[in-house]
């Protein structure tokens, strides 16, 4: 079995990935006890792993509101984990000949485009989380241009059919409908939900085929929050009301800028990968309700 390191193995994506792929790969799981902001700790952990072929880098500071409070602070955890941590990992992987799969986000874009974003669109983040993730992409590309083999996979609002301690986009809706406490859902905000089980198939493909470059690895659909919530209610036959909300009204009272559109065009990823992702409606239908 190929030996792979998974950083962020205790997170939303990482925990599902480890559970799905542990029969096919020898996985060395890293959590924050291997602090990626410490270059020496990263180097030592890679040496201790001994002969890993690939690294799936999922460790990140993902609290977007928390990151916003750290705006311009390069000593804060968002910059230290997302930029410095990724820099340590990208350098070490390049040095040890380890193929790197780096997860990134649609938040690198400003959200002004009306169509889904393609890989050739120029990132222009509008808040600190997106900025740190864009800087992380740059350090991965810097090593890629020198000697490192790596791929950047951008996703948007990952969700799973099973609940996790960090509540994802789908389970926030399910919980809100069950309790009839769902806040109004924007009819004019667009996103491109990523079904984690399909993302894992994509990561498995990348581990086998080792593509290089930047890919949009979501499911390729564009949804409004409102339509997504209605679909969840209908497919899972949940009680509770879905009320319409207006992004423009919300933005007038929100300090943090919010991208109007983060949907991703995934045609490039589909043209190279070897699996057919499910539709979002099919994915919602896979939910296991207790
Ligand atoms: N969730 C989203 O909405 C979203 C959207 C787009 C892209 N992404 C990207 O997808 C990837 C996975 O996100 P996720 O939602 O699965 O993350 P998550 O649930 O927030 O988990 C973060 C992971 O990073 C680890 N970590 C935090 N600080 C660390 C440090 N200093 N050193 C080493 N590890 C550290 C955590 O370990 P502990 O458990 O030990 O703290 C945890 O395993 C990230 O690159 C993220 O930017 C996520």
Coordinates of C-alpha atoms and ligand atoms in Angstrom, one line a residue:
X1 CA 0.0 0.0 0.0
X2 CA 1.2 3.5 -0.8
X3 CA 2.1 5.5 2.3
X4 CA 0.5 8.9 2.5
X5 CA 0.5 11.7 5.1
X6 CA -2.8 13.5 5.8
X7 CA -2.6 16.8 7.6
X8 CA -5.8 18.0 9.2
X9 CA -6.9 14.4 9.5
X10 CA -9.2 15.3 12.4
X11 CA -11.1 17.9 10.5
X12 CA -14.4 17.9 8.5
X13 CA -12.8 16.6 5.3
X14 CA -9.9 14.8 6.9
X15 CA -11.8 12.6 9.2
X16 CA -14.1 11.4 6.3
X17 CA -11.1 10.9 4.0
X18 CA -9.2 8.8 6.6
X19 CA -12.3 6.6 7.2
X20 CA -12.8 6.1 3.4
X21 CA -9.2 5.5 2.2
X22 CA -7.6 3.7 5.2
X23 CA -8.2 0.3 3.4
X24 CA -6.3 1.4 0.3
X25 CA -3.5 3.5 1.7
X26 CA -1.2 3.4 4.6
X27 CA -2.2 6.7 6.2
X28 CA 0.0 8.7 8.6
X29 CA -2.6 11.0 10.1
X30 CA -1.5 14.4 11.4
X31 CA -3.5 16.6 13.7
X32 CA -2.5 19.9 15.4
X33 CA -0.2 17.9 17.6
X34 CA 2.1 18.1 14.6
X35 CA 2.1 21.9 14.5
X36 CA 2.6 22.8 10.8
X37 CA 3.6 26.4 11.7
X38 CA 6.8 24.8 13.2
X39 CA 9.1 24.0 10.2
X40 CA 11.3 21.8 12.4
X41 CA 8.2 19.8 13.6
X42 CA 7.1 19.3 10.0
X43 CA 10.5 18.1 8.9
X44 CA 10.8 15.8 11.9
X45 CA 7.4 14.3 11.3
X46 CA 8.1 13.7 7.6
X47 CA 11.4 12.0 8.5
X48 CA 9.6 9.9 11.1
X49 CA 6.9 8.9 8.6
X50 CA 9.7 7.5 6.4
X51 CA 9.2 7.2 2.7
X52 CA 5.7 8.7 2.3
X53 CA 4.8 9.0 -1.4
X54 CA 2.2 11.8 -1.1
X55 CA 0.8 14.3 1.3
X56 CA -2.9 15.4 1.4
X57 CA -2.7 18.8 3.1
X58 CA -6.0 19.6 4.7
X59 CA -4.8 21.4 7.9
X60 CA -6.1 25.0 7.9
X61 CA -7.5 27.8 10.0
X62 CA -11.1 27.6 8.5
X63 CA -13.0 30.0 10.8
X64 CA -13.8 32.8 8.3
X65 CA -15.2 35.2 10.9
X66 CA -12.3 34.5 13.2
X67 CA -9.9 35.2 10.4
X68 CA -11.6 38.5 9.6
X69 CA -10.8 39.7 13.1
X70 CA -7.2 39.0 12.4
X71 CA -7.1 41.1 9.1
X72 CA -3.6 42.2 8.2
X73 CA -2.1 40.4 11.3
X74 CA 0.6 38.0 10.0
X75 CA 1.3 36.8 13.5
X76 CA -2.3 35.6 13.9
X77 CA -3.3 31.9 13.6
X78 CA -5.0 32.3 10.2
X79 CA -1.8 33.6 8.5
X80 CA 0.5 31.3 10.5
X81 CA -1.4 28.1 9.8
X82 CA -2.6 28.8 6.3
X83 CA 0.4 30.6 4.8
X84 CA 3.4 29.8 7.0
X85 CA 2.2 26.2 7.7
X86 CA 1.6 25.5 4.0
X87 CA 5.0 27.0 3.2
X88 CA 6.6 24.6 5.6
X89 CA 4.7 21.7 4.1
X90 CA 5.3 22.7 0.4
X91 CA 9.1 23.1 1.0
X92 CA 9.4 19.8 2.9
X93 CA 7.4 17.9 0.3
X94 CA 9.5 19.3 -2.6
X95 CA 12.7 18.5 -0.7
X96 CA 11.7 14.9 0.0
X97 CA 10.1 14.3 -3.4
X98 CA 6.6 13.9 -1.9
X99 CA 3.6 14.7 -4.2
X100 CA 1.5 17.3 -2.5
X101 CA -2.3 17.7 -2.8
X102 CA -3.3 21.1 -1.4
X103 CA -6.9 22.0 -0.6
X104 CA -8.0 25.5 -1.4
X105 CA -11.2 27.5 -1.6
X106 CA -13.5 29.5 -3.9
X107 CA -13.0 32.3 -1.3
X108 CA -9.8 33.2 -3.3
X109 CA -12.2 35.0 -5.7
X110 CA -14.0 38.2 -5.1
X111 CA -17.5 36.9 -5.9
X112 CA -18.3 39.5 -8.5
X113 CA -18.5 37.2 -11.5
X114 CA -22.0 36.0 -12.4
X115 CA -20.9 32.7 -14.0
X116 CA -19.1 29.9 -12.1
X117 CA -15.4 30.6 -11.7
X118 CA -12.9 28.8 -14.0
X119 CA -9.3 28.0 -13.1
X120 CA -8.0 30.8 -15.4
X121 CA -10.0 33.5 -13.5
X122 CA -7.7 35.7 -11.5
X123 CA -8.1 35.4 -7.7
X124 CA -8.8 38.6 -5.8
X125 CA -9.8 37.8 -2.3
X126 CA -12.0 40.3 -0.4
X127 CA -11.4 39.1 3.2
X128 CA -8.6 37.7 5.3
X129 CA -9.4 33.9 5.1
X130 CA -9.5 34.1 1.3
X131 CA -6.3 36.2 1.3
X132 CA -4.4 33.6 3.4
X133 CA -5.6 30.7 1.3
X134 CA -4.6 32.6 -1.9
X135 CA -1.1 33.3 -0.4
X136 CA -1.0 29.5 0.5
X137 CA -1.7 28.7 -3.2
X138 CA 1.2 30.9 -4.2
X139 CA 3.7 29.1 -2.0
X140 CA 2.6 25.8 -3.4
X141 CA 2.9 27.1 -6.9
X142 CA 6.4 28.5 -6.1
X143 CA 7.6 25.1 -5.1
X144 CA 5.8 23.5 -8.0
X145 CA 7.6 25.8 -10.4
X146 CA 10.9 24.8 -8.9
X147 CA 10.9 21.1 -8.3
X148 CA 7.9 20.0 -6.3
X149 CA 5.0 18.0 -7.9
X150 CA 1.7 19.2 -6.6
X151 CA -1.9 19.9 -7.3
X152 CA -4.2 22.6 -5.9
X153 CA -7.9 21.5 -5.6
X154 CA -10.3 24.3 -4.9
X155 CA -13.7 23.5 -3.3
X156 CA -16.7 25.4 -1.9
X157 CA -18.8 24.7 1.2
X158 CA -18.0 21.0 1.7
X159 CA -20.9 18.8 3.1
X160 CA -21.3 15.2 4.1
X161 CA -24.2 12.9 4.4
X162 CA -23.2 12.1 8.0
X163 CA -23.1 14.8 10.7
X164 CA -19.7 16.0 12.1
X165 CA -18.9 18.1 15.2
X166 CA -18.2 21.1 12.9
X167 CA -21.7 21.6 11.4
X168 CA -21.5 21.8 7.6
X169 CA -23.7 23.6 5.1
X170 CA -26.1 20.7 4.7
X171 CA -26.5 19.8 8.4
X172 CA -27.0 23.5 9.3
X173 CA -30.1 23.4 7.0
X174 CA -31.2 19.9 8.3
X175 CA -30.9 21.0 11.9
X176 CA -32.6 24.4 11.3
X177 CA -35.6 22.7 9.5
X178 CA -36.0 20.0 12.2
X179 CA -36.2 22.8 14.8
X180 CA -38.1 25.2 12.6
X181 CA -35.5 27.8 13.4
X182 CA -33.8 28.2 9.9
X183 CA -32.8 31.8 9.4
X184 CA -33.9 33.3 6.0
X185 CA -31.9 31.9 3.1
X186 CA -30.5 34.2 0.4
X187 CA -32.2 34.1 -3.0
X188 CA -29.3 36.1 -4.5
X189 CA -26.2 34.4 -3.1
X190 CA -24.7 31.6 -5.3
X191 CA -22.3 28.9 -4.2
X192 CA -21.0 25.5 -5.5
X193 CA -21.5 22.9 -2.8
X194 CA -18.8 20.2 -2.6
X195 CA -20.0 16.7 -1.8
X196 CA -17.2 15.4 0.4
X197 CA -17.6 11.8 -0.6
X198 CA -17.0 12.8 -4.3
X199 CA -14.1 15.1 -3.3
X200 CA -12.5 12.0 -1.7
X201 CA -12.9 10.1 -4.9
X202 CA -11.1 13.0 -6.6
X203 CA -8.3 13.0 -4.0
X204 CA -8.0 9.2 -4.5
X205 CA -7.7 9.8 -8.3
X206 CA -5.0 12.5 -7.6
X207 CA -3.1 10.1 -5.4
X208 CA -3.0 7.6 -8.2
X209 CA -2.6 9.8 -11.3
X210 CA -0.6 12.7 -9.7
X211 CA -2.0 15.5 -11.9
X212 CA -0.1 18.9 -11.6
X213 CA -1.7 22.4 -11.6
X214 CA -4.9 24.0 -10.3
X215 CA -8.3 22.4 -10.5
X216 CA -11.8 23.2 -9.3
X217 CA -12.8 20.0 -7.7
X218 CA -16.3 20.7 -6.5
X219 CA -19.5 19.1 -8.0
X220 CA -19.8 21.8 -10.7
X221 CA -23.3 23.1 -9.8
X222 CA -24.4 26.6 -8.9
X223 CA -27.1 26.9 -6.1
X224 CA -28.7 29.8 -4.2
X225 CA -28.9 29.2 -0.5
X226 CA -32.7 29.4 -0.8
X227 CA -32.9 26.7 -3.5
X228 CA -30.5 24.5 -1.7
X229 CA -32.6 24.7 1.5
X230 CA -35.8 24.0 -0.4
X231 CA -34.1 20.9 -2.1
X232 CA -33.0 19.6 1.3
X233 CA -36.5 20.0 2.7
X234 CA -38.2 18.3 -0.2
X235 CA -35.7 15.4 -0.7
X236 CA -35.4 14.6 3.0
X237 CA -39.1 15.4 3.7
X238 CA -38.3 17.7 6.6
X239 CA -40.7 19.9 8.5
X240 CA -39.9 23.6 9.1
X241 CA -40.2 26.6 6.9
X242 CA -37.7 27.9 4.3
X243 CA -37.9 31.7 4.3
X244 CA -36.4 33.9 1.6
X245 CA -33.6 36.3 2.6
X246 CA -31.8 39.1 0.7
X247 CA -28.0 39.2 0.6
X248 CA -28.0 43.0 -0.1
X249 CA -29.9 43.7 3.1
X250 CA -27.5 41.5 5.1
X251 CA -24.4 43.1 3.6
X252 CA -25.6 46.5 4.7
X253 CA -25.2 45.4 8.4
X254 CA -22.3 43.0 8.0
X255 CA -18.7 44.2 8.7
X256 CA -17.2 41.2 6.9
X257 CA -17.4 41.3 3.1
X258 CA -19.2 38.3 1.7
X259 CA -18.7 36.9 -1.8
X260 CA -21.9 37.1 -3.9
X261 CA -20.9 34.0 -5.9
X262 CA -18.4 31.2 -5.2
X263 CA -19.7 28.6 -7.6
X264 CA -16.9 26.7 -9.4
X265 CA -16.9 25.4 -13.0
X266 CA -15.4 21.9 -12.7
X267 CA -15.2 20.9 -16.4
X268 CA -11.4 20.9 -16.3
X269 CA -11.4 18.5 -13.3
X270 CA -14.0 16.3 -14.9
X271 CA -12.0 16.1 -18.1
X272 CA -8.9 14.6 -16.3
X273 CA -10.4 12.6 -13.5
X274 CA -11.8 9.1 -13.7
X275 CA -15.1 9.2 -11.8
X276 CA -18.5 10.9 -12.4
X277 CA -19.5 13.0 -9.4
X278 CA -23.1 12.8 -8.2
X279 CA -25.5 15.6 -8.7
X280 CA -26.1 17.6 -5.6
X281 CA -29.7 16.4 -5.4
X282 CA -28.4 12.8 -5.5
X283 CA -25.9 13.6 -2.8
X284 CA -28.6 15.1 -0.5
X285 CA -30.6 11.9 -1.0
X286 CA -27.7 9.9 0.5
X287 CA -28.2 11.5 3.9
X288 CA -28.7 8.9 6.7
X289 CA -31.2 10.4 9.1
X290 CA -31.3 9.0 12.6
Ligands
LIG1 N1 -14.9 23.9 5.6 C1 -15.1 24.7 4.5 O1 -16.1 25.3 4.4 C2 -14.1 24.8 3.5 C3 -14.4 25.4 2.3 C4 -13.4 25.5 1.2 C5 -12.2 25.0 1.4 N2 -11.9 24.3 2.6 C6 -10.5 23.8 2.8 O2 -10.6 22.4 3.0 C7 -9.5 22.0 3.8 C8 -10.1 21.1 5.0 O3 -11.0 22.0 5.7 P1 -11.9 21.4 6.9 O4 -13.2 22.1 6.9 O5 -11.9 19.9 6.9 O6 -11.0 21.9 8.2 P2 -11.4 21.8 9.7 O7 -12.6 20.9 9.9 O8 -11.5 23.2 10.2 O9 -10.1 21.1 10.4 C9 -8.9 21.8 10.4 C10 -7.8 20.8 10.7 O10 -6.5 21.5 10.7 C11 -5.8 21.0 11.9 N3 -5.0 22.1 12.4 C12 -5.4 23.3 12.9 N4 -4.3 24.0 13.2 C13 -3.2 23.2 13.0 C14 -1.8 23.4 13.2 N5 -1.2 24.5 13.7 N6 -1.0 22.4 12.8 C15 -1.5 21.2 12.3 N7 -2.8 21.0 12.1 C16 -3.6 22.0 12.4 C17 -6.9 20.6 12.9 O11 -6.4 19.8 13.9 P3 -7.0 19.7 15.4 O12 -8.3 18.9 15.2 O13 -6.0 18.9 16.1 O14 -7.2 21.1 15.8 C18 -7.9 20.0 12.0 O15 -7.5 18.6 11.7 C19 -8.8 23.3 4.3 O16 -7.7 23.5 3.5 C20 -9.8 24.3 4.1 O17 -9.2 25.6 3.9 C21 -12.8 24.2 3.6

